[in-house]
Structure formats: structure tokens, C-alpha cells
JSON list of C-alpha atoms in Angstrom, two decimals:
[
{"chain": "A", "resi": 1, "resn": "MET", "atom": "CA", "xyz": [166.84, -27.95, 58.19]},
{"chain": "A", "resi": 2, "resn": "VAL", "atom": "CA", "xyz": [170.32, -27.02, 56.95]},
{"chain": "A", "resi": 3, "resn": "ALA", "atom": "CA", "xyz": [171.64, -30.62, 57.59]},
{"chain": "A", "resi": 4, "resn": "GLU", "atom": "CA", "xyz": [168.65, -31.91, 55.70]},
{"chain": "A", "resi": 5, "resn": "LYS", "atom": "CA", "xyz": [169.19, -29.64, 52.80]},
{"chain": "A", "resi": 6, "resn": "SER", "atom": "CA", "xyz": [172.98, -30.62, 52.66]},
{"chain": "A", "resi": 7, "resn": "CYS", "atom": "CA", "xyz": [171.96, -34.31, 52.69]},
{"chain": "A", "resi": 8, "resn": "ASN", "atom": "CA", "xyz": [169.46, -33.81, 49.91]},
{"chain": "A", "resi": 9, "resn": "LYS", "atom": "CA", "xyz": [172.12, -31.94, 47.85]},
{"chain": "A", "resi": 10, "resn": "SER", "atom": "CA", "xyz": [174.55, -34.84, 48.31]},
{"chain": "A", "resi": 11, "resn": "LEU", "atom": "CA", "xyz": [171.90, -37.24, 47.14]},
{"chain": "A", "resi": 12, "resn": "ILE", "atom": "CA", "xyz": [171.29, -35.13, 43.96]},
{"chain": "A", "resi": 13, "resn": "VAL", "atom": "CA", "xyz": [175.00, -34.93, 43.32]},
{"chain": "A", "resi": 14, "resn": "THR", "atom": "CA", "xyz": [175.42, -38.62, 43.71]},
{"chain": "A", "resi": 15, "resn": "PHE", "atom": "CA", "xyz": [172.62, -39.29, 41.28]},
{"chain": "A", "resi": 16, "resn": "PHE", "atom": "CA", "xyz": [174.14, -36.75, 38.82]},
{"chain": "A", "resi": 17, "resn": "VAL", "atom": "CA", "xyz": [177.57, -38.44, 38.98]},
{"chain": "A", "resi": 18, "resn": "ARG", "atom": "CA", "xyz": [175.98, -41.84, 38.49]},
{"chain": "A", "resi": 19, "resn": "GLY", "atom": "CA", "xyz": [174.21, -40.57, 35.33]},
{"chain": "A", "resi": 20, "resn": "ILE", "atom": "CA", "xyz": [177.39, -39.20, 34.01]},
{"chain": "A", "resi": 21, "resn": "SER", "atom": "CA", "xyz": [179.29, -42.38, 34.66]},
{"chain": "A", "resi": 22, "resn": "GLN", "atom": "CA", "xyz": [176.52, -44.41, 32.87]},
{"chain": "A", "resi": 23, "resn": "THR", "atom": "CA", "xyz": [176.65, -41.94, 29.87]},
{"chain": "A", "resi": 24, "resn": "PHE", "atom": "CA", "xyz": [180.47, -42.30, 29.37]}
]
């Protein structure tokens, strides 16, 4: 469960970074 949560968090962070990259 912990590993799954970590993977999910990484996915969210990746999407967030991609969004920022597109904005700038």
C-alpha cells in the first residue's frame, strides 16, 4: 500500500511539473 501511494504521488508530481512546464 505504501509503495502504491508513493507511485501515485510521483505520478501526480509528474503531471504537476508538466503543467508548470506548459504554462511557462
